[in-house]
PDB file of C-alpha atoms in Angstrom:
ATOM      1  CA  UNK A   1      14.471  -2.117 -67.073  1.00  0.00           C
ATOM      2  CA  UNK A   2      14.990   0.080 -63.752  1.00  0.00           C
ATOM      3  CA  UNK A   3      16.873  -0.410 -60.840  1.00  0.00           C
ATOM      4  CA  UNK A   4      14.396  -1.448 -57.712  1.00  0.00           C
ATOM      5  CA  UNK A   5      13.923  -1.775 -55.112  1.00  0.00           C
ATOM      6  CA  UNK A   6      12.482  -4.867 -53.554  1.00  0.00           C
ATOM      7  CA  UNK A   7       9.856  -5.372 -50.552  1.00  0.00           C
ATOM      8  CA  UNK A   8       9.909  -8.791 -49.286  1.00  0.00           C
ATOM      9  CA  UNK A   9       6.867  -9.032 -46.572  1.00  0.00           C
ATOM     10  CA  UNK A  10       4.753  -6.571 -48.600  1.00  0.00           C
ATOM     11  CA  UNK A  11       1.167  -7.218 -47.097  1.00  0.00           C
ATOM     12  CA  UNK A  12       3.396  -7.778 -43.573  1.00  0.00           C
ATOM     13  CA  UNK A  13       2.258  -5.897 -40.341  1.00  0.00           C
ATOM     14  CA  UNK A  14       5.646  -3.813 -41.026  1.00  0.00           C
ATOM     15  CA  UNK A  15       5.976  -3.539 -44.683  1.00  0.00           C
ATOM     16  CA  UNK A  16       2.751  -2.614 -45.876  1.00  0.00           C
ATOM     17  CA  UNK A  17       3.774   1.287 -44.427  1.00  0.00           C
ATOM     18  CA  UNK A  18       7.057   0.764 -45.840  1.00  0.00           C
ATOM     19  CA  UNK A  19       5.113   0.284 -49.949  1.00  0.00           C
ATOM     20  CA  UNK A  20       3.065   3.372 -48.738  1.00  0.00           C
ATOM     21  CA  UNK A  21       6.067   6.012 -47.342  1.00  0.00           C
ATOM     22  CA  UNK A  22       8.096   5.219 -49.547  1.00  0.00           C
ATOM     23  CA  UNK A  23       7.285   6.503 -52.338  1.00  0.00           C
ATOM     24  CA  UNK A  24       6.123   9.846 -50.819  1.00  0.00           C
ATOM     25  CA  UNK A  25      10.563  10.265 -49.398  1.00  0.00           C
ATOM     26  CA  UNK A  26      12.061   8.451 -52.409  1.00  0.00           C
ATOM     27  CA  UNK A  27      10.739  12.302 -54.618  1.00  0.00           C
ATOM     28  CA  UNK A  28      12.673  14.221 -53.106  1.00  0.00           C
ATOM     29  CA  UNK A  29      15.942  11.767 -53.352  1.00  0.00           C
ATOM     30  CA  UNK A  30      18.871  13.389 -55.755  1.00  0.00           C
ATOM     31  CA  UNK A  31      20.076   9.329 -55.967  1.00  0.00           C
ATOM     32  CA  UNK A  32      17.177   7.615 -55.768  1.00  0.00           C
ATOM     33  CA  UNK A  33      14.137   9.331 -57.762  1.00  0.00           C
ATOM     34  CA  UNK A  34      12.124   7.421 -60.698  1.00  0.00           C
ATOM     35  CA  UNK A  35      13.732   4.119 -59.274  1.00  0.00           C
ATOM     36  CA  UNK A  36      10.700   1.226 -59.604  1.00  0.00           C
ATOM     37  CA  UNK A  37       9.910  -0.409 -56.373  1.00  0.00           C
ATOM     38  CA  UNK A  38       8.713  -3.784 -55.559  1.00  0.00           C
ATOM     39  CA  UNK A  39       5.899  -4.796 -53.079  1.00  0.00           C
ATOM     40  CA  UNK A  40       6.076  -8.877 -53.102  1.00  0.00           C
ATOM     41  CA  UNK A  41       3.601 -10.777 -51.949  1.00  0.00           C
ATOM     42  CA  UNK A  42       2.638 -14.869 -52.697  1.00  0.00           C
ATOM     43  CA  UNK A  43      -0.790 -13.454 -53.125  1.00  0.00           C
ATOM     44  CA  UNK A  44      -1.559 -10.572 -55.908  1.00  0.00           C
ATOM     45  CA  UNK A  45      -5.175 -10.793 -54.524  1.00  0.00           C
ATOM     46  CA  UNK A  46      -5.241 -10.096 -51.603  1.00  0.00           C
ATOM     47  CA  UNK A  47      -7.080  -7.360 -50.059  1.00  0.00           C
ATOM     48  CA  UNK A  48      -3.728  -5.936 -49.149  1.00  0.00           C
ATOM     49  CA  UNK A  49      -2.125  -6.219 -52.006  1.00  0.00           C
ATOM     50  CA  UNK A  50      -4.415  -4.909 -54.423  1.00  0.00           C
ATOM     51  CA  UNK A  51      -5.022  -1.646 -52.125  1.00  0.00           C
ATOM     52  CA  UNK A  52      -0.315  -1.430 -52.843  1.00  0.00           C
ATOM     53  CA  UNK A  53      -0.631  -1.898 -56.201  1.00  0.00           C
ATOM     54  CA  UNK A  54      -3.325   1.725 -56.441  1.00  0.00           C
ATOM     55  CA  UNK A  55       0.087   3.087 -54.599  1.00  0.00           C
ATOM     56  CA  UNK A  56       1.017   5.311 -57.383  1.00  0.00           C
ATOM     57  CA  UNK A  57       5.030   4.078 -58.111  1.00  0.00           C
ATOM     58  CA  UNK A  58       4.784   0.753 -56.317  1.00  0.00           C
ATOM     59  CA  UNK A  59       4.219  -2.710 -58.415  1.00  0.00           C
ATOM     60  CA  UNK A  60       3.345  -5.719 -57.175  1.00  0.00           C
ATOM     61  CA  UNK A  61       4.738  -8.693 -57.754  1.00  0.00           C
ATOM     62  CA  UNK A  62       3.550 -12.027 -56.943  1.00  0.00           C
ATOM     63  CA  UNK A  63       6.260 -14.316 -55.534  1.00  0.00           C
ATOM     64  CA  UNK A  64       7.480 -16.392 -53.178  1.00  0.00           C
ATOM     65  CA  UNK A  65      10.532 -14.500 -51.632  1.00  0.00           C
ATOM     66  CA  UNK A  66      11.726 -17.859 -50.115  1.00  0.00           C
ATOM     67  CA  UNK A  67      12.447 -19.192 -53.677  1.00  0.00           C
ATOM     68  CA  UNK A  68      14.567 -16.472 -54.495  1.00  0.00           C
ATOM     69  CA  UNK A  69      17.905 -16.497 -56.613  1.00  0.00           C
ATOM     70  CA  UNK A  70      20.346 -14.019 -57.185  1.00  0.00           C
ATOM     71  CA  UNK A  71      19.275 -14.658 -61.434  1.00  0.00           C
ATOM     72  CA  UNK A  72      16.161 -13.257 -59.940  1.00  0.00           C
ATOM     73  CA  UNK A  73      17.097 -10.205 -58.122  1.00  0.00           C
ATOM     74  CA  UNK A  74      19.195  -8.928 -60.679  1.00  0.00           C
ATOM     75  CA  UNK A  75      16.574  -9.954 -63.505  1.00  0.00           C
ATOM     76  CA  UNK A  76      14.854  -7.337 -61.146  1.00  0.00           C
ATOM     77  CA  UNK A  77      18.467  -4.741 -60.398  1.00  0.00           C
ATOM     78  CA  UNK A  78      17.127  -4.961 -56.833  1.00  0.00           C
ATOM     79  CA  UNK A  79      19.530  -2.495 -55.384  1.00  0.00           C
ATOM     80  CA  UNK A  80      18.184  -2.476 -52.418  1.00  0.00           C
ATOM     81  CA  UNK A  81      15.773  -4.305 -50.288  1.00  0.00           C
ATOM     82  CA  UNK A  82      13.753  -4.921 -46.732  1.00  0.00           C
ATOM     83  CA  UNK A  83      12.579  -7.922 -45.435  1.00  0.00           C
ATOM     84  CA  UNK A  84      10.699  -9.158 -42.600  1.00  0.00           C
ATOM     85  CA  UNK A  85      10.089 -12.353 -42.524  1.00  0.00           C
ATOM     86  CA  UNK A  86       8.035 -15.096 -40.538  1.00  0.00           C
ATOM     87  CA  UNK A  87       9.575 -16.640 -37.290  1.00  0.00           C
ATOM     88  CA  UNK A  88       9.080 -20.566 -37.567  1.00  0.00           C
ATOM     89  CA  UNK A  89      11.727 -22.796 -37.715  1.00  0.00           C
ATOM     90  CA  UNK A  90      13.655 -22.554 -40.556  1.00  0.00           C
ATOM     91  CA  UNK A  91      13.576 -18.763 -40.444  1.00  0.00           C
ATOM     92  CA  UNK A  92      17.511 -18.824 -40.663  1.00  0.00           C
ATOM     93  CA  UNK A  93      18.127 -20.945 -43.667  1.00  0.00           C
ATOM     94  CA  UNK A  94      15.056 -18.742 -45.749  1.00  0.00           C
ATOM     95  CA  UNK A  95      16.226 -15.585 -44.925  1.00  0.00           C
ATOM     96  CA  UNK A  96      19.759 -16.796 -44.633  1.00  0.00           C
ATOM     97  CA  UNK A  97      19.850 -17.694 -47.808  1.00  0.00           C
ATOM     98  CA  UNK A  98      17.877 -14.861 -49.350  1.00  0.00           C
ATOM     99  CA  UNK A  99      19.800 -12.391 -48.164  1.00  0.00           C
ATOM    100  CA  UNK A 100      22.869 -14.453 -49.431  1.00  0.00           C
ATOM    101  CA  UNK A 101      21.444 -14.461 -52.623  1.00  0.00           C
ATOM    102  CA  UNK A 102      21.084 -10.693 -51.926  1.00  0.00           C
ATOM    103  CA  UNK A 103      25.072 -10.356 -52.131  1.00  0.00           C
ATOM    104  CA  UNK A 104      26.186 -12.378 -54.707  1.00  0.00           C
ATOM    105  CA  UNK A 105      23.822 -10.126 -56.872  1.00  0.00           C
ATOM    106  CA  UNK A 106      24.713  -7.430 -55.649  1.00  0.00           C
ATOM    107  CA  UNK A 107      22.014  -5.334 -53.605  1.00  0.00           C
ATOM    108  CA  UNK A 108      23.973  -2.150 -52.382  1.00  0.00           C
ATOM    109  CA  UNK A 109      21.657  -2.204 -48.734  1.00  0.00           C
ATOM    110  CA  UNK A 110      19.524  -4.849 -47.128  1.00  0.00           C
ATOM    111  CA  UNK A 111      17.011  -2.903 -43.767  1.00  0.00           C
ATOM    112  CA  UNK A 112      15.182  -6.299 -41.984  1.00  0.00           C
ATOM    113  CA  UNK A 113      13.315  -6.492 -39.194  1.00  0.00           C
ATOM    114  CA  UNK A 114      14.546  -8.305 -35.706  1.00  0.00           C
ATOM    115  CA  UNK A 115      12.355  -8.734 -32.827  1.00  0.00           C
ATOM    116  CA  UNK A 116      12.867  -7.242 -29.079  1.00  0.00           C
ATOM    117  CA  UNK A 117      16.468  -6.308 -28.698  1.00  0.00           C
ATOM    118  CA  UNK A 118      16.574  -7.785 -25.268  1.00  0.00           C
ATOM    119  CA  UNK A 119      16.329 -10.886 -26.302  1.00  0.00           C
ATOM    120  CA  UNK A 120      18.449 -11.030 -29.469  1.00  0.00           C
ATOM    121  CA  UNK A 121      20.886 -12.734 -28.053  1.00  0.00           C
ATOM    122  CA  UNK A 122      23.246 -16.516 -27.877  1.00  0.00           C
ATOM    123  CA  UNK A 123      20.996 -17.428 -25.113  1.00  0.00           C
ATOM    124  CA  UNK A 124      17.489 -16.119 -24.954  1.00  0.00           C
ATOM    125  CA  UNK A 125      15.898 -18.835 -24.344  1.00  0.00           C
ATOM    126  CA  UNK A 126      12.556 -18.172 -26.977  1.00  0.00           C
ATOM    127  CA  UNK A 127      13.745 -20.263 -29.727  1.00  0.00           C
ATOM    128  CA  UNK A 128      12.828 -17.293 -33.100  1.00  0.00           C
ATOM    129  CA  UNK A 129      14.808 -14.972 -30.635  1.00  0.00           C
ATOM    130  CA  UNK A 130      18.293 -16.876 -31.474  1.00  0.00           C
ATOM    131  CA  UNK A 131      17.806 -17.279 -35.041  1.00  0.00           C
ATOM    132  CA  UNK A 132      17.179 -12.957 -35.643  1.00  0.00           C
ATOM    133  CA  UNK A 133      20.980 -13.321 -32.956  1.00  0.00           C
ATOM    134  CA  UNK A 134      22.669 -16.299 -35.996  1.00  0.00           C
ATOM    135  CA  UNK A 135      21.447 -13.716 -39.211  1.00  0.00           C
ATOM    136  CA  UNK A 136      22.863 -10.355 -37.752  1.00  0.00           C
ATOM    137  CA  UNK A 137      26.267 -12.880 -36.230  1.00  0.00           C
ATOM    138  CA  UNK A 138      25.975 -13.227 -40.186  1.00  0.00           C
ATOM    139  CA  UNK A 139      26.100 -10.408 -42.082  1.00  0.00           C
ATOM    140  CA  UNK A 140      28.140  -8.740 -38.895  1.00  0.00           C
ATOM    141  CA  UNK A 141      31.345 -11.640 -40.633  1.00  0.00           C
ATOM    142  CA  UNK A 142      33.743 -10.606 -42.737  1.00  0.00           C
ATOM    143  CA  UNK A 143      31.860 -11.978 -45.930  1.00  0.00           C
ATOM    144  CA  UNK A 144      29.225  -9.572 -46.187  1.00  0.00           C
ATOM    145  CA  UNK A 145      30.981  -6.155 -46.176  1.00  0.00           C
ATOM    146  CA  UNK A 146      30.259  -5.445 -49.413  1.00  0.00           C
ATOM    147  CA  UNK A 147      26.615  -5.988 -48.706  1.00  0.00           C
ATOM    148  CA  UNK A 148      25.199  -3.194 -46.339  1.00  0.00           C
ATOM    149  CA  UNK A 149      22.663  -3.660 -44.236  1.00  0.00           C
ATOM    150  CA  UNK A 150      20.144  -2.080 -41.146  1.00  0.00           C
ATOM    151  CA  UNK A 151      18.611  -4.608 -37.963  1.00  0.00           C
ATOM    152  CA  UNK A 152      15.329  -2.782 -36.509  1.00  0.00           C
ATOM    153  CA  UNK A 153      15.236  -4.306 -32.892  1.00  0.00           C
ATOM    154  CA  UNK A 154      11.919  -3.293 -32.463  1.00  0.00           C
ATOM    155  CA  UNK A 155       9.595  -4.055 -29.031  1.00  0.00           C
ATOM    156  CA  UNK A 156       6.582  -5.949 -28.846  1.00  0.00           C
ATOM    157  CA  UNK A 157       3.381  -4.863 -30.934  1.00  0.00           C
ATOM    158  CA  UNK A 158       0.752  -3.001 -29.497  1.00  0.00           C
ATOM    159  CA  UNK A 159      -1.578  -4.862 -31.429  1.00  0.00           C
ATOM    160  CA  UNK A 160      -0.640  -8.412 -29.919  1.00  0.00           C
ATOM    161  CA  UNK A 161      -0.708  -7.016 -27.038  1.00  0.00           C
ATOM    162  CA  UNK A 162      -3.943  -4.884 -27.230  1.00  0.00           C
ATOM    163  CA  UNK A 163      -5.917  -7.548 -28.803  1.00  0.00           C
ATOM    164  CA  UNK A 164      -7.407  -8.892 -25.594  1.00  0.00           C
ATOM    165  CA  UNK A 165      -8.331  -5.748 -24.441  1.00  0.00           C
ATOM    166  CA  UNK A 166     -10.395  -4.593 -27.903  1.00  0.00           C
ATOM    167  CA  UNK A 167     -12.349  -8.188 -27.547  1.00  0.00           C
ATOM    168  CA  UNK A 168     -13.324  -7.836 -24.422  1.00  0.00           C
ATOM    169  CA  UNK A 169     -14.795  -4.209 -25.125  1.00  0.00           C
ATOM    170  CA  UNK A 170     -16.453  -5.521 -28.079  1.00  0.00           C
ATOM    171  CA  UNK A 171     -17.795  -8.172 -26.673  1.00  0.00           C
ATOM    172  CA  UNK A 172     -19.464  -5.958 -23.284  1.00  0.00           C
ATOM    173  CA  UNK A 173     -20.946  -3.668 -25.198  1.00  0.00           C
ATOM    174  CA  UNK A 174     -22.817  -6.531 -27.220  1.00  0.00           C
ATOM    175  CA  UNK A 175     -23.642  -8.765 -24.474  1.00  0.00           C
ATOM    176  CA  UNK A 176     -22.158  -6.611 -21.036  1.00  0.00           C
ATOM    177  CA  UNK A 177     -20.402 -10.003 -20.145  1.00  0.00           C
ATOM    178  CA  UNK A 178     -16.944 -10.460 -19.479  1.00  0.00           C
ATOM    179  CA  UNK A 179     -14.248 -13.368 -20.571  1.00  0.00           C
ATOM    180  CA  UNK A 180     -11.333 -13.475 -17.981  1.00  0.00           C
ATOM    181  CA  UNK A 181      -8.720 -10.628 -19.304  1.00  0.00           C
ATOM    182  CA  UNK A 182      -5.622 -12.504 -20.870  1.00  0.00           C
ATOM    183  CA  UNK A 183      -3.145 -10.009 -20.739  1.00  0.00           C
ATOM    184  CA  UNK A 184       1.202 -10.753 -22.245  1.00  0.00           C
ATOM    185  CA  UNK A 185       2.216  -8.127 -19.902  1.00  0.00           C
ATOM    186  CA  UNK A 186       2.791  -7.569 -16.315  1.00  0.00           C
ATOM    187  CA  UNK A 187       1.084  -5.865 -14.409  1.00  0.00           C
ATOM    188  CA  UNK A 188       3.162  -3.416 -13.251  1.00  0.00           C
ATOM    189  CA  UNK A 189       7.108  -3.334 -15.192  1.00  0.00           C
ATOM    190  CA  UNK A 190       6.736  -0.886 -18.029  1.00  0.00           C
ATOM    191  CA  UNK A 191       6.974  -1.933 -21.641  1.00  0.00           C
ATOM    192  CA  UNK A 192       7.160   0.510 -24.581  1.00  0.00           C
ATOM    193  CA  UNK A 193       5.269  -1.832 -27.149  1.00  0.00           C
ATOM    194  CA  UNK A 194       5.562   0.126 -30.142  1.00  0.00           C
ATOM    195  CA  UNK A 195       2.600   0.022 -33.489  1.00  0.00           C
ATOM    196  CA  UNK A 196       3.940  -1.893 -36.058  1.00  0.00           C
ATOM    197  CA  UNK A 197       3.014  -0.033 -39.201  1.00  0.00           C
ATOM    198  CA  UNK A 198       5.747   3.267 -37.359  1.00  0.00           C
ATOM    199  CA  UNK A 199       8.400   0.460 -37.607  1.00  0.00           C
ATOM    200  CA  UNK A 200       7.674   0.353 -41.083  1.00  0.00           C
ATOM    201  CA  UNK A 201       8.268   4.234 -41.708  1.00  0.00           C
ATOM    202  CA  UNK A 202      10.885   3.789 -39.423  1.00  0.00           C
ATOM    203  CA  UNK A 203      12.221   1.377 -42.606  1.00  0.00           C
ATOM    204  CA  UNK A 204      11.111   2.966 -45.094  1.00  0.00           C
ATOM    205  CA  UNK A 205      13.240   6.030 -44.299  1.00  0.00           C
ATOM    206  CA  UNK A 206      16.381   3.858 -43.816  1.00  0.00           C
ATOM    207  CA  UNK A 207      15.409   2.562 -47.412  1.00  0.00           C
ATOM    208  CA  UNK A 208      15.227   6.108 -49.129  1.00  0.00           C
ATOM    209  CA  UNK A 209      18.913   7.023 -47.191  1.00  0.00           C
ATOM    210  CA  UNK A 210      21.278   8.587 -49.869  1.00  0.00           C
ATOM    211  CA  UNK A 211      24.174   7.629 -48.360  1.00  0.00           C
ATOM    212  CA  UNK A 212      23.459   4.288 -46.360  1.00  0.00           C
ATOM    213  CA  UNK A 213      27.224   3.692 -44.680  1.00  0.00           C
ATOM    214  CA  UNK A 214      26.080   5.779 -42.095  1.00  0.00           C
ATOM    215  CA  UNK A 215      22.685   3.251 -41.341  1.00  0.00           C
ATOM    216  CA  UNK A 216      25.566  -0.036 -42.005  1.00  0.00           C
ATOM    217  CA  UNK A 217      25.668  -2.774 -39.403  1.00  0.00           C
ATOM    218  CA  UNK A 218      23.426  -0.732 -36.937  1.00  0.00           C
ATOM    219  CA  UNK A 219      20.945  -2.607 -34.576  1.00  0.00           C
ATOM    220  CA  UNK A 220      18.480   0.588 -34.051  1.00  0.00           C
ATOM    221  CA  UNK A 221      16.077  -0.441 -30.825  1.00  0.00           C
ATOM    222  CA  UNK A 222      12.345   0.562 -31.933  1.00  0.00           C
ATOM    223  CA  UNK A 223       9.785   1.551 -29.043  1.00  0.00           C
ATOM    224  CA  UNK A 224       6.566   3.169 -28.797  1.00  0.00           C
ATOM    225  CA  UNK A 225       6.530   6.700 -27.571  1.00  0.00           C
ATOM    226  CA  UNK A 226       6.112   6.611 -24.565  1.00  0.00           C
ATOM    227  CA  UNK A 227       4.786   2.834 -21.848  1.00  0.00           C
ATOM    228  CA  UNK A 228       1.877   0.780 -20.445  1.00  0.00           C
ATOM    229  CA  UNK A 229       1.520  -1.850 -18.334  1.00  0.00           C
ATOM    230  CA  UNK A 230      -1.090  -4.851 -17.452  1.00  0.00           C
ATOM    231  CA  UNK A 231      -1.994  -2.233 -14.643  1.00  0.00           C
ATOM    232  CA  UNK A 232      -2.510   0.929 -17.455  1.00  0.00           C
ATOM    233  CA  UNK A 233      -4.516  -1.422 -19.432  1.00  0.00           C
ATOM    234  CA  UNK A 234      -6.600  -2.886 -17.380  1.00  0.00           C
ATOM    235  CA  UNK A 235      -7.351   1.507 -17.043  1.00  0.00           C
ATOM    236  CA  UNK A 236      -7.449   1.281 -20.267  1.00  0.00           C
ATOM    237  CA  UNK A 237     -10.439  -1.189 -20.931  1.00  0.00           C
ATOM    238  CA  UNK A 238     -12.582   0.145 -17.656  1.00  0.00           C
ATOM    239  CA  UNK A 239     -12.395   4.052 -19.309  1.00  0.00           C
ATOM    240  CA  UNK A 240     -14.270   2.428 -22.338  1.00  0.00           C
ATOM    241  CA  UNK A 241     -16.566  -0.575 -20.940  1.00  0.00           C
ATOM    242  CA  UNK A 242     -17.697   2.089 -17.341  1.00  0.00           C
ATOM    243  CA  UNK A 243     -17.451  -1.263 -15.093  1.00  0.00           C
ATOM    244  CA  UNK A 244     -14.346  -3.054 -13.915  1.00  0.00           C
ATOM    245  CA  UNK A 245     -12.648  -5.424 -15.488  1.00  0.00           C
ATOM    246  CA  UNK A 246     -14.130  -8.878 -13.239  1.00  0.00           C
ATOM    247  CA  UNK A 247     -10.798 -11.299 -13.747  1.00  0.00           C
ATOM    248  CA  UNK A 248      -7.715 -10.082 -15.453  1.00  0.00           C
ATOM    249  CA  UNK A 249      -4.928 -13.210 -15.646  1.00  0.00           C
ATOM    250  CA  UNK A 250      -1.648 -11.118 -16.144  1.00  0.00           C
ATOM    251  CA  UNK A 251       1.715 -13.287 -17.602  1.00  0.00           C
ATOM    252  CA  UNK A 252      -0.201 -14.814 -19.584  1.00  0.00           C
ATOM    253  CA  UNK A 253       1.474 -16.747 -22.625  1.00  0.00           C
ATOM    254  CA  UNK A 254      -1.596 -19.517 -23.054  1.00  0.00           C
ATOM    255  CA  UNK A 255      -2.339 -18.346 -26.755  1.00  0.00           C
ATOM    256  CA  UNK A 256       1.441 -20.145 -27.516  1.00  0.00           C
ATOM    257  CA  UNK A 257      -0.120 -23.693 -26.806  1.00  0.00           C
ATOM    258  CA  UNK A 258      -3.215 -22.925 -29.336  1.00  0.00           C
ATOM    259  CA  UNK A 259      -1.023 -21.665 -32.524  1.00  0.00           C
ATOM    260  CA  UNK A 260       1.182 -24.834 -31.541  1.00  0.00           C
ATOM    261  CA  UNK A 261      -1.784 -27.042 -31.919  1.00  0.00           C
ATOM    262  CA  UNK A 262      -3.362 -25.279 -34.438  1.00  0.00           C
ATOM    263  CA  UNK A 263       0.138 -24.512 -36.325  1.00  0.00           C
ATOM    264  CA  UNK A 264       2.736 -27.032 -35.856  1.00  0.00           C
ATOM    265  CA  UNK A 265       1.504 -30.370 -34.183  1.00  0.00           C
ATOM    266  CA  UNK A 266      -0.085 -31.761 -37.717  1.00  0.00           C
ATOM    267  CA  UNK A 267       3.981 -30.844 -38.744  1.00  0.00           C
ATOM    268  CA  UNK A 268       5.604 -32.542 -35.851  1.00  0.00           C
ATOM    269  CA  UNK A 269       7.772 -28.843 -35.313  1.00  0.00           C
ATOM    270  CA  UNK A 270       9.227 -29.989 -31.707  1.00  0.00           C
ATOM    271  CA  UNK A 271       7.139 -28.965 -28.579  1.00  0.00           C
ATOM    272  CA  UNK A 272       9.864 -27.874 -26.712  1.00  0.00           C
ATOM    273  CA  UNK A 273      10.842 -25.299 -29.471  1.00  0.00           C
ATOM    274  CA  UNK A 274       7.843 -23.627 -30.323  1.00  0.00           C
ATOM    275  CA  UNK A 275       7.215 -24.348 -26.325  1.00  0.00           C
ATOM    276  CA  UNK A 276      10.621 -21.845 -26.127  1.00  0.00           C
ATOM    277  CA  UNK A 277       8.542 -19.134 -26.886  1.00  0.00           C
ATOM    278  CA  UNK A 278       6.159 -18.674 -24.029  1.00  0.00           C
ATOM    279  CA  UNK A 279       9.571 -17.037 -22.430  1.00  0.00           C
ATOM    280  CA  UNK A 280       9.988 -14.192 -24.897  1.00  0.00           C
ATOM    281  CA  UNK A 281       8.344 -11.378 -22.671  1.00  0.00           C
ATOM    282  CA  UNK A 282      10.549 -12.392 -19.651  1.00  0.00           C
ATOM    283  CA  UNK A 283      12.036  -9.464 -20.465  1.00  0.00           C
ATOM    284  CA  UNK A 284      10.077  -7.374 -20.975  1.00  0.00           C
ATOM    285  CA  UNK A 285       8.138  -8.520 -17.038  1.00  0.00           C
ATOM    286  CA  UNK A 286      11.654  -7.506 -15.922  1.00  0.00           C
ATOM    287  CA  UNK A 287      11.169  -4.077 -16.974  1.00  0.00           C
ATOM    288  CA  UNK A 288      13.460  -4.681 -19.506  1.00  0.00           C
ATOM    289  CA  UNK A 289      11.899  -3.576 -22.167  1.00  0.00           C
ATOM    290  CA  UNK A 290      11.497   0.282 -21.485  1.00  0.00           C
ATOM    291  CA  UNK A 291       9.994   3.151 -24.180  1.00  0.00           C
ATOM    292  CA  UNK A 292      13.470   4.482 -22.801  1.00  0.00           C
ATOM    293  CA  UNK A 293      15.618   2.119 -24.188  1.00  0.00           C
ATOM    294  CA  UNK A 294      14.750   3.496 -27.944  1.00  0.00           C
ATOM    295  CA  UNK A 295      18.040   3.884 -30.232  1.00  0.00           C
ATOM    296  CA  UNK A 296      18.668   8.042 -30.850  1.00  0.00           C
ATOM    297  CA  UNK A 297      18.975   7.351 -34.501  1.00  0.00           C
ATOM    298  CA  UNK A 298      15.290   6.040 -34.559  1.00  0.00           C
ATOM    299  CA  UNK A 299      13.981   9.747 -32.677  1.00  0.00           C
ATOM    300  CA  UNK A 300      16.158  12.000 -34.851  1.00  0.00           C
ATOM    301  CA  UNK A 301      15.008   9.874 -38.335  1.00  0.00           C
ATOM    302  CA  UNK A 302      10.671   9.162 -37.789  1.00  0.00           C
ATOM    303  CA  UNK A 303       9.837   8.758 -33.331  1.00  0.00           C
ATOM    304  CA  UNK A 304       7.785   6.979 -32.798  1.00  0.00           C
ATOM    305  CA  UNK A 305       4.756   9.046 -32.432  1.00  0.00           C
ATOM    306  CA  UNK A 306       0.833   6.637 -31.588  1.00  0.00           C
ATOM    307  CA  UNK A 307       0.480   5.439 -28.284  1.00  0.00           C
ATOM    308  CA  UNK A 308      -1.195   2.460 -26.762  1.00  0.00           C
ATOM    309  CA  UNK A 309      -4.020   4.539 -26.678  1.00  0.00           C
ATOM    310  CA  UNK A 310      -3.452   5.543 -29.837  1.00  0.00           C
ATOM    311  CA  UNK A 311      -3.480   2.162 -31.480  1.00  0.00           C
ATOM    312  CA  UNK A 312      -6.780   0.493 -29.159  1.00  0.00           C
ATOM    313  CA  UNK A 313      -8.861   3.276 -30.296  1.00  0.00           C
ATOM    314  CA  UNK A 314      -8.130   2.458 -34.438  1.00  0.00           C
ATOM    315  CA  UNK A 315      -8.686  -1.400 -33.028  1.00  0.00           C
ATOM    316  CA  UNK A 316     -12.089  -0.879 -31.577  1.00  0.00           C
ATOM    317  CA  UNK A 317     -13.159   1.854 -34.935  1.00  0.00           C
ATOM    318  CA  UNK A 318     -11.354  -1.431 -37.376  1.00  0.00           C
TER     319      UNK A 318
END
């Protein structure tokens, strides 16, 4: 069997762009040309999975990644892997088990998706950011020295930030009415929100490197090409609807209430743990997540180009 690169989360926010971008990059690689690319999905019949199956060089396999063993990885001859884990309370046992199996299977390099760099610390109030910190601490331990790894720490994804703007614009165009605009961002703090597709492109560039040692143990900060604020999002909306936005609520995290009720309440997950996510945007509100924090290595490798205006336009056309 031909050696392979595994994409865990291939149909997710960032994985799709990894699967689309990697085959072209490998064509110019001196060591990796002709390698298999495995796009992992829990449902090969999903629209995104069917789309990826059409990409030359990509093989879609239906497999729940949390059940992957070291034996499975060896059978598939996986030599490199990308992983974009979920961010639920059991992320750490799931992702750490996968990484331990990767180590034991002899995988040479892993690129993983972390979260906003300012939050990746042991005292972050938001539980999922502490999980990412713990995963990076695990990977940085001497026991994992034989596994090369890079952790990408992207800023908050632009579709999440801009989705309330899209909803308001579409409703106004249809009915002439406005609901209150609820924005996660503060009114004035600059934040370098990023298109998740561009995070995937960066991951693909890393996975295609002939020499991964220069990126071993790296934690790269990823932002979009320019900052935006809550006030600027309001201004973009007003340009689209040619009318003032009547009611704006900044620093809004009420969507966490809905996520808890619809996703976690029935599972008896700790409400305190889930609600800690409400504090995740605090670093953005404090001005610690601007585009100026982007790692220079990212700008040299595949600098993000899609602005908030670009993403808003695409979302409205979708």
